[in-house]
Amino acid sequence: MRVGKIITAVCTVILAGMVLMGCGGEEKKPAATENAKDTSPIKVGGLTDLSGPTSSVGVPYSAGLKDAVKYINENGGIDGRMIEFDLQDTAYNVQQGLSLYKKMVNTDKVVCIQGYGSAVTEALIRNLSKDKVPNFSASYSAHLTDPKKAPYNFFIAADYTTQLRAALKYFRDNWKEARAPKLAFIYPDHPYGIGPIKGGKAYAEELGYEIVGDANVSLKAIDATTELLPLKEAAPDFCWIGGTTPSTSVILKSAKNIGMDTVFFTNIWGSDENLFKLAGDDANGAYSNQAAAVYGQNVPGMKVIEKLTNGEHQMTHYVRGFVSVLVMAEGMKRAAANGPMTGEAIKNSLETMRDFDPMGLAPLISYFPDDHRPNMAVFIYTVKNGELTFVKEEILERRADWLGH
Amino acid sequence: MQGKCGLFFTSYRGEAQIFQSGFQKLMVGLFILVLLAAPAVLNVHLTSIMNLIFIAVIGAVSLNLLTGVCGQISLGHGAFIGVGAYAAGQCTLHGVPFPLAILVAGLITAMVGMVFGVPSLRLKGIYLAIATLAAQLVLEYVFLHGGVLTGGSNGLLLDPPTILGFSFDTDARMYYLLFFFAAASLLMVSNIMRTKYGRAFVSIRDFYLSAEIVGVNLFRYKLAAFGLSSFLAGVAGGLWGHYTGYISAEQFNIGLSISYLAMIIIGGLGTVLGSVFGAVFIVLLPEVLNVLANSVGGYFPDIAQSIVALREGVFGLVLILFLIFEPEGLAHRWRLIKAYWKLYPFAH
């Protein structure tokens, strides 16, 4: 059959392509001499989700990464060396991420990775420390902040548990009534949702909250009435939502439908500029934890972003991607000042960083050799008339017993 | 039995050989030599792709034994691989030597597989598929809420395999270890298919009633199929966990089960060679699409993102095309190619 021959031909071409891939790709050696200043590009790999289940936030995050690289290069690069950024799509698939990582580190010789997504980031932990390549990811799981377990993992936002703790502190400080505030937790039965719950509950009890219930709402839920009805009976004053923007909107709408009177607050992936589009007026009054400024906010770095994007509005994920590259570049600048640019040198330089200000776009960032928590600060926003409105920067103490939890 | 020209058998044993002619043995020997020499030629990236293929081959051949040979559809294979990964991980974390850990992982997964295989006596086809889907969901829940046993949402960090003090901590070293396990798995399944068990599995797949009438104990053999298949799935999981160095619940989701089903459909149901072809195809497909997206992206920078987004669609399209035009899989195509050259230039 003709089609059969076509399939045979396609398979042959694919195999031939793979063989050629193996044969080609000779490394070009930088033409630097000992006396001349090294002007070869610094290679950085990007492993984000552009087509998979989390691509709706992966795409704006990646745009932030790319624009920040452009900004760094336009302003002289790293000690005269340009950043060569190779952004690839993992589709949130571990196998794909692992394969791309091996290519980037072993063939392309990248010295740093800009990563994204828990599944891929966590699957790379061991490889990163073996290859001595730092990975800045947008996966803010607390256990990635412990250098004993993940020495080459970095990120620029407070981890999920710290964010939850900071919001709890904020609400407790502003609680006026004599009785203990009642608190409930809504999260998906998913590693990302469950991660911060244990630490959050322990701190809530420490602060004097009364925990009145839990509910599991899937990230793919289209209605949450059944899950919320028992919580309505418990009448919590505050409800934590540990989901994504779509699941948060479902929860907010269902809560409105059943007349639930509570203050909702969400973590970093639980609200963005799309929340109001999805939930409409039901989103008003909800609080959101964020680790970066929203577009148009009056901070120095926003002028740069507005210029780069020609005033076209970008999501808050974009800003975090931008900050991630700014912090990486600062680490590289410090490494360049001390000697050859290697992954290990970048890691060691990052660990000397104290209160680095990413142009006001995020809270001040510090890393320590035994503590990779970038900060203990969270920006708290509230949805007011369809916009994320800045409320307060809540800063917690850097408690040793919270590291990695 | 369709033999080559000039090949005559004087015994049943001779006819049942895996490699019947000297030429076949020579070719397989050369192929093995090429594979053994490959890490010296391939770069680390390509070696790592080969490693992923070896792990996929073990998983695919195990599912093919259950679904292709015995006809028991399973949508829980990804979770069974997960059971093996966690079991082997816990063993090595507690100081059990790696080979023993893999064996224990296989045995534990076999037991779990047999428990979920019990409904197979009463359920067939789509009903069994849903029952095994339930196994997938139950096991995913256990992975996520297993406390210290599975590391919960944090997962487990594992060290590279070590055998008698030798650490398989590079891709090239892992290559040989995975090659050994993949070859052993293929040999194991090939041999199972030649035994009483293999024939009983095929008879159950072809028509369960006839099988029962000729004396095949359906329950026993179906459970054996689940057990043997899950054993190999456990081995694949143990190897995957120690290769990546990290396991979490997210890795063993329904997507992985579907991916393995796709491998055996594309490769060819019921054949050992089909499992290999399917594994190679599915592991290479995203790599090739990536290369294509990157090469086109070089000429049209703005179009790269759209091509990237097409990848999932291309994957689905490839599956549909295979089901329509090549329902017997790549193994069947391979047989046709061989026949073509055997008869060349007198095809008709």
Short mmCIF file of N, CA, C and O in Angstrom, two decimals, chain B residues 240-339:
data_model
loop_
_atom_site.label_atom_id
_atom_site.label_comp_id
_atom_site.label_asym_id
_atom_site.label_seq_id
_atom_site.Cartn_x
_atom_site.Cartn_y
_atom_site.Cartn_z
N TRP B 240 14.18 3.42 36.38
CA TRP B 240 13.85 4.82 36.08
C TRP B 240 14.15 5.71 37.30
O TRP B 240 14.78 6.75 37.18
N GLY B 241 13.71 5.25 38.48
CA GLY B 241 13.91 6.03 39.71
C GLY B 241 15.39 6.27 39.97
O GLY B 241 15.79 7.39 40.30
N HIS B 242 16.19 5.22 39.80
CA HIS B 242 17.62 5.37 40.09
C HIS B 242 18.36 6.09 38.97
O HIS B 242 19.44 6.62 39.19
N TYR B 243 17.78 6.08 37.79
CA TYR B 243 18.41 6.82 36.68
C TYR B 243 18.19 8.32 36.84
O TYR B 243 19.12 9.12 36.73
N THR B 244 16.94 8.72 37.13
CA THR B 244 16.66 10.16 37.28
C THR B 244 17.11 10.68 38.63
O THR B 244 17.40 11.86 38.76
N GLY B 245 17.15 9.81 39.63
CA GLY B 245 17.57 10.26 40.97
C GLY B 245 16.47 10.89 41.76
O GLY B 245 16.68 11.36 42.88
N TYR B 246 15.28 10.95 41.19
CA TYR B 246 14.17 11.57 41.93
C TYR B 246 12.85 10.97 41.45
O TYR B 246 12.63 10.85 40.25
N ILE B 247 12.00 10.60 42.38
CA ILE B 247 10.67 10.11 41.97
C ILE B 247 9.58 10.86 42.73
O ILE B 247 9.74 11.17 43.92
N SER B 248 8.52 11.19 42.03
CA SER B 248 7.37 11.83 42.68
C SER B 248 6.10 11.33 42.01
O SER B 248 6.14 10.75 40.92
N ALA B 249 4.99 11.55 42.70
CA ALA B 249 3.71 11.01 42.23
C ALA B 249 3.37 11.50 40.82
O ALA B 249 2.74 10.79 40.05
N GLU B 250 3.81 12.71 40.52
CA GLU B 250 3.44 13.29 39.22
C GLU B 250 4.00 12.51 38.04
O GLU B 250 3.48 12.61 36.93
N GLN B 251 5.09 11.77 38.28
CA GLN B 251 5.74 11.08 37.15
C GLN B 251 4.97 9.86 36.67
O GLN B 251 5.13 9.43 35.53
N PHE B 252 4.16 9.28 37.57
CA PHE B 252 3.52 8.00 37.23
C PHE B 252 2.02 8.18 37.05
O PHE B 252 1.22 7.49 37.66
N ASN B 253 1.67 9.15 36.26
CA ASN B 253 0.25 9.46 36.09
C ASN B 253 -0.35 8.70 34.91
O ASN B 253 0.32 7.92 34.25
N ILE B 254 -1.61 8.96 34.65
CA ILE B 254 -2.32 8.27 33.58
C ILE B 254 -1.65 8.51 32.22
O ILE B 254 -1.69 7.66 31.34
N GLY B 255 -1.01 9.66 32.09
CA GLY B 255 -0.31 9.97 30.83
C GLY B 255 0.75 8.93 30.52
O GLY B 255 0.94 8.54 29.36
N LEU B 256 1.45 8.47 31.57
CA LEU B 256 2.49 7.46 31.36
C LEU B 256 1.86 6.14 30.90
O LEU B 256 2.37 5.48 30.00
N SER B 257 0.73 5.78 31.52
CA SER B 257 0.04 4.54 31.11
C SER B 257 -0.36 4.62 29.65
O SER B 257 -0.20 3.66 28.90
N ILE B 258 -0.90 5.76 29.25
CA ILE B 258 -1.34 5.92 27.86
C ILE B 258 -0.14 5.88 26.92
O ILE B 258 -0.19 5.29 25.84
N SER B 259 0.95 6.48 27.37
CA SER B 259 2.16 6.49 26.56
C SER B 259 2.63 5.05 26.29
O SER B 259 3.02 4.71 25.17
N TYR B 260 2.57 4.18 27.32
CA TYR B 260 3.00 2.79 27.12
C TYR B 260 2.03 2.03 26.22
O TYR B 260 2.43 1.20 25.41
N LEU B 261 0.72 2.35 26.36
CA LEU B 261 -0.25 1.72 25.46
C LEU B 261 0.03 2.13 24.01
O LEU B 261 -0.02 1.31 23.10
N ALA B 262 0.35 3.42 23.84
CA ALA B 262 0.67 3.92 22.50
C ALA B 262 1.88 3.18 21.94
O ALA B 262 1.93 2.84 20.76
N MET B 263 2.87 2.92 22.82
CA MET B 263 4.08 2.22 22.35
C MET B 263 3.73 0.87 21.76
O MET B 263 4.21 0.51 20.68
N ILE B 264 2.90 0.10 22.49
CA ILE B 264 2.67 -1.27 21.99
C ILE B 264 1.72 -1.27 20.79
O ILE B 264 1.79 -2.14 19.95
N ILE B 265 0.85 -0.26 20.70
CA ILE B 265 -0.04 -0.18 19.53
C ILE B 265 0.79 0.18 18.30
O ILE B 265 0.68 -0.43 17.24
N ILE B 266 1.64 1.19 18.46
CA ILE B 266 2.46 1.62 17.32
C ILE B 266 3.49 0.56 16.95
O ILE B 266 3.75 0.29 15.79
N GLY B 267 4.06 -0.08 17.98
CA GLY B 267 5.08 -1.08 17.72
C GLY B 267 4.49 -2.36 17.13
O GLY B 267 5.02 -2.92 16.18
N GLY B 268 3.41 -2.79 17.70
CA GLY B 268 2.79 -4.04 17.26
C GLY B 268 2.40 -4.88 18.46
O GLY B 268 3.27 -5.27 19.24
N LEU B 269 1.09 -5.14 18.57
CA LEU B 269 0.60 -5.91 19.72
C LEU B 269 1.04 -7.36 19.62
O LEU B 269 1.00 -7.95 18.54
N GLY B 270 1.46 -7.90 20.73
CA GLY B 270 1.72 -9.33 20.78
C GLY B 270 3.08 -9.76 20.27
O GLY B 270 3.37 -10.95 20.20
N THR B 271 3.94 -8.82 19.91
CA THR B 271 5.28 -9.22 19.47
C THR B 271 6.34 -8.52 20.32
O THR B 271 6.16 -7.36 20.72
N VAL B 272 7.42 -9.24 20.58
CA VAL B 272 8.51 -8.66 21.37
C VAL B 272 9.18 -7.53 20.58
O VAL B 272 9.47 -6.47 21.12
N LEU B 273 9.37 -7.79 19.30
CA LEU B 273 10.02 -6.79 18.45
C LEU B 273 9.19 -5.51 18.39
O LEU B 273 9.72 -4.39 18.39
N GLY B 274 7.87 -5.68 18.38
CA GLY B 274 6.97 -4.52 18.35
C GLY B 274 7.16 -3.62 19.56
O GLY B 274 7.11 -2.39 19.44
N SER B 275 7.41 -4.23 20.72
CA SER B 275 7.63 -3.42 21.93
C SER B 275 8.86 -2.54 21.76
O SER B 275 8.88 -1.38 22.19
N VAL B 276 9.89 -3.13 21.14
CA VAL B 276 11.13 -2.37 20.95
C VAL B 276 10.89 -1.22 19.98
O VAL B 276 11.23 -0.06 20.26
N PHE B 277 10.25 -1.53 18.87
CA PHE B 277 9.97 -0.48 17.88
C PHE B 277 9.12 0.64 18.49
O PHE B 277 9.37 1.83 18.28
N GLY B 278 8.08 0.23 19.22
CA GLY B 278 7.18 1.22 19.82
C GLY B 278 7.91 2.12 20.80
O GLY B 278 7.72 3.34 20.82
N ALA B 279 8.76 1.49 21.64
CA ALA B 279 9.50 2.28 22.64
C ALA B 279 10.42 3.27 21.94
O ALA B 279 10.49 4.46 22.31
N VAL B 280 11.12 2.79 20.91
CA VAL B 280 12.04 3.67 20.18
C VAL B 280 11.25 4.82 19.56
O VAL B 280 11.63 5.99 19.66
N PHE B 281 10.12 4.49 18.95
CA PHE B 281 9.32 5.50 18.25
C PHE B 281 8.80 6.58 19.21
O PHE B 281 8.97 7.78 18.96
N ILE B 282 8.22 6.13 20.31
CA ILE B 282 7.59 7.11 21.22
C ILE B 282 8.64 7.97 21.92
O ILE B 282 8.43 9.15 22.16
N VAL B 283 9.80 7.38 22.25
CA VAL B 283 10.84 8.19 22.91
C VAL B 283 11.44 9.19 21.91
O VAL B 283 11.73 10.33 22.25
N LEU B 284 11.60 8.74 20.66
CA LEU B 284 12.24 9.62 19.67
C LEU B 284 11.30 10.70 19.12
O LEU B 284 11.76 11.75 18.71
N LEU B 285 9.98 10.40 19.13
CA LEU B 285 9.04 11.33 18.49
C LEU B 285 9.18 12.78 19.00
O LEU B 285 9.37 13.69 18.19
N PRO B 286 9.12 13.01 20.35
CA PRO B 286 9.27 14.40 20.79
C PRO B 286 10.64 14.99 20.46
O PRO B 286 10.75 16.18 20.18
N GLU B 287 11.67 14.13 20.46
CA GLU B 287 13.01 14.62 20.13
C GLU B 287 13.05 15.13 18.69
O GLU B 287 13.57 16.21 18.40
N VAL B 288 12.48 14.32 17.79
CA VAL B 288 12.49 14.69 16.38
C VAL B 288 11.66 15.95 16.15
O VAL B 288 12.06 16.87 15.43
N LEU B 289 10.48 15.99 16.80
CA LEU B 289 9.63 17.17 16.65
C LEU B 289 10.34 18.42 17.17
O LEU B 289 10.23 19.50 16.60
N ASN B 290 11.10 18.23 18.24
CA ASN B 290 11.88 19.34 18.81
C ASN B 290 12.91 19.84 17.82
O ASN B 290 13.08 21.05 17.62
N VAL B 291 13.62 18.88 17.21
CA VAL B 291 14.66 19.24 16.23
C VAL B 291 14.01 19.99 15.07
O VAL B 291 14.51 21.02 14.61
N LEU B 292 12.85 19.48 14.61
CA LEU B 292 12.15 20.13 13.49
C LEU B 292 11.73 21.54 13.88
O LEU B 292 11.95 22.50 13.14
N ALA B 293 11.13 21.67 15.10
CA ALA B 293 10.66 22.99 15.55
C ALA B 293 11.83 23.97 15.62
O ALA B 293 11.72 25.13 15.21
N ASN B 294 12.97 23.47 16.12
CA ASN B 294 14.14 24.35 16.26
C ASN B 294 14.72 24.75 14.91
O ASN B 294 15.12 25.89 14.71
N SER B 295 14.75 23.78 13.98
CA SER B 295 15.35 24.10 12.68
C SER B 295 14.45 25.07 11.91
O SER B 295 14.95 26.01 11.28
N VAL B 296 13.13 24.86 11.97
CA VAL B 296 12.24 25.80 11.31
C VAL B 296 12.29 27.16 12.03
O VAL B 296 12.28 28.21 11.39
N GLY B 297 12.40 27.09 13.36
CA GLY B 297 12.45 28.33 14.16
C GLY B 297 13.64 29.19 13.78
O GLY B 297 13.61 30.41 13.90
N GLY B 298 14.72 28.54 13.30
CA GLY B 298 15.90 29.30 12.88
C GLY B 298 15.61 30.20 11.69
O GLY B 298 16.17 31.28 11.57
N TYR B 299 14.71 29.74 10.82
CA TYR B 299 14.37 30.53 9.63
C TYR B 299 13.22 31.51 9.91
O TYR B 299 13.19 32.61 9.40
N PHE B 300 12.26 31.05 10.70
CA PHE B 300 11.10 31.90 11.01
C PHE B 300 10.96 31.98 12.53
O PHE B 300 10.24 31.18 13.12
N PRO B 301 11.67 32.91 13.17
CA PRO B 301 11.70 32.94 14.63
C PRO B 301 10.32 33.00 15.27
O PRO B 301 10.08 32.41 16.31
N ASP B 302 9.39 33.69 14.64
CA ASP B 302 8.10 33.87 15.28
C ASP B 302 7.19 32.65 15.14
O ASP B 302 6.21 32.51 15.84
N ILE B 303 7.56 31.78 14.20
CA ILE B 303 6.67 30.65 13.94
C ILE B 303 6.98 29.47 14.88
O ILE B 303 6.16 28.57 15.08
N ALA B 304 8.18 29.52 15.52
CA ALA B 304 8.62 28.39 16.34
C ALA B 304 7.60 28.07 17.44
O ALA B 304 7.30 26.90 17.69
N GLN B 305 7.06 29.10 18.07
CA GLN B 305 6.13 28.87 19.18
C GLN B 305 4.87 28.13 18.70
O GLN B 305 4.36 27.25 19.38
N SER B 306 4.41 28.48 17.50
CA SER B 306 3.21 27.82 16.98
C SER B 306 3.50 26.37 16.68
O SER B 306 2.68 25.49 16.92
N ILE B 307 4.70 26.10 16.17
CA ILE B 307 5.06 24.71 15.86
C ILE B 307 5.17 23.90 17.14
O ILE B 307 4.70 22.78 17.22
N VAL B 308 5.75 24.53 18.15
CA VAL B 308 5.88 23.86 19.44
C VAL B 308 4.50 23.45 19.95
O VAL B 308 4.28 22.33 20.41
N ALA B 309 3.54 24.34 19.81
CA ALA B 309 2.20 24.07 20.30
C ALA B 309 1.53 22.96 19.49
O ALA B 309 0.60 22.31 19.96
N LEU B 310 2.02 22.72 18.29
CA LEU B 310 1.43 21.68 17.44
C LEU B 310 1.85 20.27 17.85
O LEU B 310 1.25 19.30 17.43
N ARG B 311 2.87 20.20 18.71
CA ARG B 311 3.45 18.89 18.97
C ARG B 311 2.48 17.87 19.52
O ARG B 311 2.44 16.72 19.09
N GLU B 312 1.66 18.30 20.48
CA GLU B 312 0.69 17.37 21.07
C GLU B 312 -0.26 16.88 19.98
O GLU B 312 -0.65 15.72 19.95
N GLY B 313 -0.64 17.81 19.09
CA GLY B 313 -1.52 17.46 17.99
C GLY B 313 -0.87 16.46 17.06
O GLY B 313 -1.50 15.49 16.62
N VAL B 314 0.42 16.67 16.80
CA VAL B 314 1.14 15.76 15.91
C VAL B 314 1.19 14.37 16.52
O VAL B 314 0.99 13.36 15.84
N PHE B 315 1.41 14.31 17.81
CA PHE B 315 1.45 13.03 18.52
C PHE B 315 0.13 12.28 18.33
O PHE B 315 0.09 11.10 18.00
N GLY B 316 -0.98 12.99 18.52
CA GLY B 316 -2.30 12.40 18.35
C GLY B 316 -2.52 11.96 16.91
O GLY B 316 -3.02 10.86 16.65
N LEU B 317 -2.08 12.79 15.99
CA LEU B 317 -2.25 12.49 14.56
C LEU B 317 -1.48 11.23 14.18
O LEU B 317 -1.99 10.35 13.47
N VAL B 318 -0.26 11.12 14.68
CA VAL B 318 0.56 9.95 14.38
C VAL B 318 -0.14 8.67 14.87
O VAL B 318 -0.21 7.66 14.18
N LEU B 319 -0.72 8.75 16.08
CA LEU B 319 -1.42 7.60 16.64
C LEU B 319 -2.59 7.20 15.75
O LEU B 319 -2.78 6.02 15.43
N ILE B 320 -3.38 8.20 15.33
CA ILE B 320 -4.56 7.92 14.50
C ILE B 320 -4.13 7.31 13.17
O ILE B 320 -4.69 6.31 12.71
N LEU B 321 -3.08 7.88 12.57
CA LEU B 321 -2.60 7.36 11.29
C LEU B 321 -2.15 5.90 11.42
O LEU B 321 -2.40 5.08 10.54
N PHE B 322 -1.49 5.62 12.54
CA PHE B 322 -1.05 4.25 12.75
C PHE B 322 -2.24 3.29 12.87
O PHE B 322 -2.24 2.20 12.31
N LEU B 323 -3.25 3.74 13.64
CA LEU B 323 -4.41 2.86 13.85
C LEU B 323 -5.11 2.58 12.51
O LEU B 323 -5.61 1.49 12.28
N ILE B 324 -5.14 3.59 11.64
CA ILE B 324 -5.85 3.42 10.37
C ILE B 324 -5.00 2.61 9.37
O ILE B 324 -5.45 1.62 8.81
N PHE B 325 -3.76 3.03 9.19
CA PHE B 325 -2.96 2.48 8.10
C PHE B 325 -2.01 1.36 8.51
O PHE B 325 -1.56 0.60 7.67
N GLU B 326 -1.68 1.28 9.75
CA GLU B 326 -0.71 0.27 10.17
C GLU B 326 -1.17 -0.35 11.48
O GLU B 326 -0.46 -0.31 12.49
N PRO B 327 -2.38 -0.95 11.49
CA PRO B 327 -2.94 -1.43 12.77
C PRO B 327 -2.10 -2.53 13.40
O PRO B 327 -2.18 -2.75 14.60
N GLU B 328 -1.31 -3.21 12.61
CA GLU B 328 -0.47 -4.27 13.20
C GLU B 328 0.89 -3.74 13.65
O GLU B 328 1.75 -4.50 14.08
N GLY B 329 1.08 -2.44 13.51
CA GLY B 329 2.27 -1.82 14.08
C GLY B 329 3.53 -1.91 13.23
O GLY B 329 3.54 -2.49 12.14
N LEU B 330 4.59 -1.31 13.78
CA LEU B 330 5.86 -1.26 13.05
C LEU B 330 6.47 -2.64 12.85
O LEU B 330 7.20 -2.86 11.88
N ALA B 331 6.19 -3.57 13.76
CA ALA B 331 6.75 -4.91 13.64
C ALA B 331 6.26 -5.55 12.35
O ALA B 331 7.02 -6.24 11.65
N HIS B 332 4.99 -5.31 12.01
CA HIS B 332 4.42 -5.84 10.77
C HIS B 332 5.12 -5.21 9.57
O HIS B 332 5.47 -5.89 8.61
N ARG B 333 5.35 -3.90 9.65
CA ARG B 333 6.03 -3.19 8.56
C ARG B 333 7.44 -3.76 8.37
O ARG B 333 7.92 -3.93 7.28
N TRP B 334 8.08 -4.05 9.50
CA TRP B 334 9.43 -4.62 9.48
C TRP B 334 9.43 -5.97 8.76
O TRP B 334 10.31 -6.26 7.94
N ARG B 335 8.42 -6.77 9.03
CA ARG B 335 8.31 -8.08 8.36
C ARG B 335 8.15 -7.88 6.85
O ARG B 335 8.74 -8.60 6.06
N LEU B 336 7.34 -6.88 6.47
CA LEU B 336 7.13 -6.62 5.04
C LEU B 336 8.42 -6.16 4.37
O LEU B 336 8.73 -6.56 3.25
N ILE B 337 9.16 -5.31 5.10
CA ILE B 337 10.42 -4.82 4.54
C ILE B 337 11.37 -6.00 4.31
O ILE B 337 12.01 -6.13 3.27
N LYS B 338 11.43 -6.88 5.32
CA LYS B 338 12.31 -8.05 5.20
C LYS B 338 11.89 -8.91 4.01
O LYS B 338 12.72 -9.38 3.23
N ALA B 339 10.58 -9.14 3.88
CA ALA B 339 10.07 -9.97 2.79
C ALA B 339 10.39 -9.33 1.45
O ALA B 339 10.77 -10.02 0.49
#
